[in-house]
Structure formats: structure tokens, C-alpha cells
Amino acid sequence: MAATLELLVGHFKSTRAHYRDGSIELCVAAGTLEEAIRRAAMAAHPRWKKHIHQRRLPDDVLESVSARLLTKIYRIQSATTFDDLHGIVASCAVAGFAEMAIYDTALRLGMRLKKPLTAVYLHAGTRKGAEALSRNFAGGRLNLSKDILQMNELPAPLQQLAPAEVEDFLCVYKKYLQDRTAPPDNSPSGNGCCATSDPGRSGC
């Protein structure tokens, strides 16, 4: 069945709205900002050794970024926007700590410091989803030469979601955006970068 964007967004809202990111929750719950920075950079997760997005990154890479971020704790503490935090994390990146790890770490710190996303950051699977969205549902009108999409640039159905949810949607639903097909009724999370074969747990 050919899928409309409204159908895909509705499916996303009904199947992923209850999902919670354990790594974000650990970062928010940390007793000090120092500990929150360590947890964010190390991709700490309450059930797994590390968040599924960073599961293949060596611990020494994550530890190196963590140490660099801790030297900038006062800049992190005084950041006024998510974009500030993203820039700080990017400046501390080392080889192997790529755009998804930068985004995820900044997102965890942003939630801790109440500096939420106001735009959609493109990386890895999210960019593929955005390309398919533009081609198949937005008449090629999205400007994908940049790494950030403003919410008002997106088709109306996606403006019902928060920016972090749009990022998740573009990643998880990229297959359906590419194929213009509807996900199965019992699909828990699509087939994207956050997908998991266990419907009882969140891939993110």
C-alpha cells in the first residue's frame, strides 16, 4: 500500500511515543554536571554497556572525548542554546567520534541543561531519511546542502512533532520514506538506525 506522510507520522506517534531514551535519562539524573558529561560522552545506558548508537565505538575514544569535554565544563554550563552545546561537543571530537556521536552527546547534555533542540540536525540515517522525504513527499524542496533543517521548512505533518522526534522519525522510517510503503500494523519501530528486534524495548 502506498503510504502518505500523514500515515507514516501517525504510525510513528502511535508506536514510538512511549519510548524513552535511557541514556538521556541517566544524564539528566546524574548528581553533578561532571557526572552528566561523563555519562553523555560514554553513552552510558541503564540496561546495556552503552547506547546502541555508540555500541561499536571503543571505550578509549569515548573516554578521550569525555576528558576533553570536562575541560570545557564552564563553557558547557554557560551554553545558551543546543547549537552552542553541539559546537562544543564537535570541538572535542576525536577520530572515530563522528556526527551521530556528536549529536547524541549534545542531545543528552541539552536535555540535562534544558537546552532542547529547536531544529532538526542531519546525520547518517537521518540524512538519508531527509533525502527520501524531500524526493518523495516534499517535491524536492528541502535544502539538504546544509546540516540543519528548520521546523518551518518541513511538510506540515512533521511539524506536529518535536525536533528530536523528527530526527528519530527520519532515521527510523527512512525505508518507508524511500519506498513510499506503509509499515506493518504490528511494527514497533520501523527499520531504521534505532530499530530493535525486541518490541518490548526501545532501540534508542
XYZ file of C-alpha atoms in Angstrom:
204
model
C 0.000 0.000 0.000
C 1.327 3.432 -0.916
C 1.913 5.458 2.213
C 1.087 9.099 2.766
C 3.251 11.196 5.019
C 0.271 11.627 7.331
C 0.002 7.834 7.661
C 3.704 7.448 8.466
C 3.678 10.235 11.037
C 0.544 8.775 12.619
C 2.178 5.339 12.817
C 5.278 6.876 14.379
C 3.224 8.713 17.002
C 1.246 5.591 17.919
C 4.216 3.213 18.135
C 7.127 5.300 19.419
C 5.537 7.968 21.594
C 6.038 5.834 24.729
C 9.707 5.089 24.043
C 12.224 6.576 26.442
C 15.921 7.072 25.854
C 17.716 5.500 28.801
C 20.968 7.333 28.061
C 19.230 10.706 28.235
C 17.505 9.720 31.465
C 20.838 8.717 33.048
C 22.409 12.002 32.013
C 19.511 14.058 33.374
C 19.551 12.116 36.664
C 23.307 12.497 37.291
C 24.143 14.101 40.624
C 26.626 16.594 39.176
C 27.302 18.163 35.796
C 30.692 16.432 35.748
C 28.997 13.055 36.036
C 26.397 14.050 33.428
C 29.181 14.929 30.983
C 30.871 11.586 31.580
C 27.633 9.691 31.102
C 26.762 11.644 27.966
C 30.158 11.127 26.317
C 30.457 7.480 27.384
C 26.942 6.744 26.038
C 26.053 5.185 29.398
C 22.798 3.222 29.376
C 20.875 1.636 32.266
C 20.464 -1.761 30.556
C 23.299 -2.072 28.079
C 27.010 -1.350 28.323
C 26.464 1.677 26.113
C 23.777 3.205 23.899
C 23.075 1.201 20.753
C 24.246 4.086 18.527
C 27.711 4.031 20.115
C 27.969 0.310 20.820
C 30.808 -0.156 18.321
C 32.876 2.820 19.452
C 35.943 1.820 21.513
C 35.874 2.920 25.131
C 39.152 4.798 24.718
C 37.561 7.004 22.034
C 34.624 7.814 24.309
C 36.931 8.378 27.286
C 39.050 10.780 25.262
C 36.008 12.862 24.305
C 34.760 12.752 27.895
C 38.099 14.110 29.173
C 38.098 16.879 26.571
C 34.541 17.885 27.424
C 35.352 18.062 31.124
C 38.000 20.690 30.388
C 35.199 22.808 28.903
C 32.700 22.313 31.709
C 32.278 26.055 32.278
C 31.508 26.632 28.601
C 29.033 23.769 28.712
C 27.406 25.166 31.839
C 27.057 28.618 30.299
C 25.783 27.439 26.899
C 22.551 29.194 25.987
C 21.341 27.015 23.103
C 21.529 23.465 21.844
C 23.602 24.721 18.933
C 26.184 26.033 21.426
C 26.385 22.591 23.040
C 26.622 20.874 19.653
C 29.531 23.122 18.716
C 31.338 22.424 21.989
C 30.959 18.664 21.565
C 32.082 18.885 17.928
C 35.201 20.780 19.022
C 36.066 17.901 21.389
C 35.577 15.108 18.855
C 38.422 12.731 18.040
C 38.893 10.235 15.220
C 36.041 7.734 15.280
C 33.674 10.061 17.158
C 31.572 11.061 14.177
C 28.453 13.149 13.575
C 25.947 10.798 15.192
C 28.025 10.524 18.365
C 28.419 14.310 18.425
C 24.670 14.801 18.041
C 23.728 12.177 20.628
C 26.156 13.555 23.202
C 24.936 17.114 22.651
C 21.316 15.943 22.876
C 21.937 14.262 26.243
C 23.621 17.374 27.586
C 20.909 19.589 26.122
C 18.219 17.650 27.948
C 20.240 17.846 31.161
C 20.715 21.617 30.854
C 17.211 22.299 29.488
C 18.563 23.456 26.135
C 16.301 21.492 23.788
C 16.504 21.221 20.039
C 14.726 23.871 18.012
C 15.749 22.468 14.603
C 16.483 19.080 13.026
C 20.139 18.054 12.750
C 21.006 15.742 9.867
C 23.446 12.883 10.265
C 23.834 9.335 8.968
C 20.431 7.658 8.646
C 18.603 10.899 9.388
C 20.092 12.491 6.280
C 19.018 9.505 4.172
C 15.522 9.860 5.542
C 15.519 13.579 4.758
C 16.640 12.884 1.185
C 13.784 10.415 0.707
C 11.335 12.819 2.353
C 12.347 15.623 0.012
C 12.236 13.436 -3.091
C 9.002 11.539 -2.411
C 6.925 13.787 -0.152
C 8.203 17.360 -0.464
C 8.676 17.791 -4.209
C 12.450 18.106 -3.834
C 12.044 21.398 -1.993
C 14.165 20.670 1.110
C 17.577 22.308 1.134
C 19.828 19.409 2.065
C 23.097 21.189 1.326
C 23.185 22.190 4.987
C 23.210 20.035 8.114
C 20.226 21.634 9.850
C 16.569 21.865 8.820
C 14.319 24.416 10.482
C 10.936 23.110 11.554
C 9.076 25.541 9.280
C 10.899 24.077 6.268
C 9.310 20.653 6.836
C 5.992 19.390 5.446
C 3.055 20.163 7.745
C 2.582 16.624 9.164
C 6.111 16.654 10.591
C 5.550 19.997 12.249
C 3.266 18.142 14.679
C 6.392 16.532 16.176
C 9.170 17.940 18.320
C 12.539 18.404 16.530
C 14.096 15.410 18.326
C 11.110 13.299 17.270
C 11.551 14.402 13.644
C 15.194 13.293 13.822
C 14.059 9.915 15.139
C 11.304 9.660 12.517
C 13.645 10.389 9.604
C 16.101 7.768 10.821
C 13.681 5.023 11.820
C 11.248 5.461 8.932
C 13.745 6.083 6.140
C 12.882 2.748 4.479
C 9.216 3.683 4.237
C 10.063 7.200 3.081
C 12.285 5.715 0.363
C 9.789 3.049 -0.764
C 6.608 5.061 -0.077
C 5.238 1.965 1.625
C 3.312 1.685 4.870
C 4.896 -0.131 7.840
C 3.125 -3.264 9.086
C 0.416 -2.609 11.645
C 2.382 -4.521 14.284
C 5.724 -2.873 13.510
C 7.050 -1.446 16.789
C 9.591 0.980 15.413
C 10.244 0.643 11.711
C 13.597 -0.439 10.303
C 15.898 2.465 10.988
C 19.004 3.166 12.987
C 17.086 2.940 16.255
C 15.110 -0.159 15.377
C 15.295 -3.255 17.540
C 14.009 -6.758 17.042
C 12.509 -6.751 20.539
C 9.182 -4.879 20.531
C 9.330 -4.570 24.306
C 12.341 -2.286 24.361
C 13.378 0.883 22.652
C 16.294 0.873 20.267
C 17.185 4.408 21.316
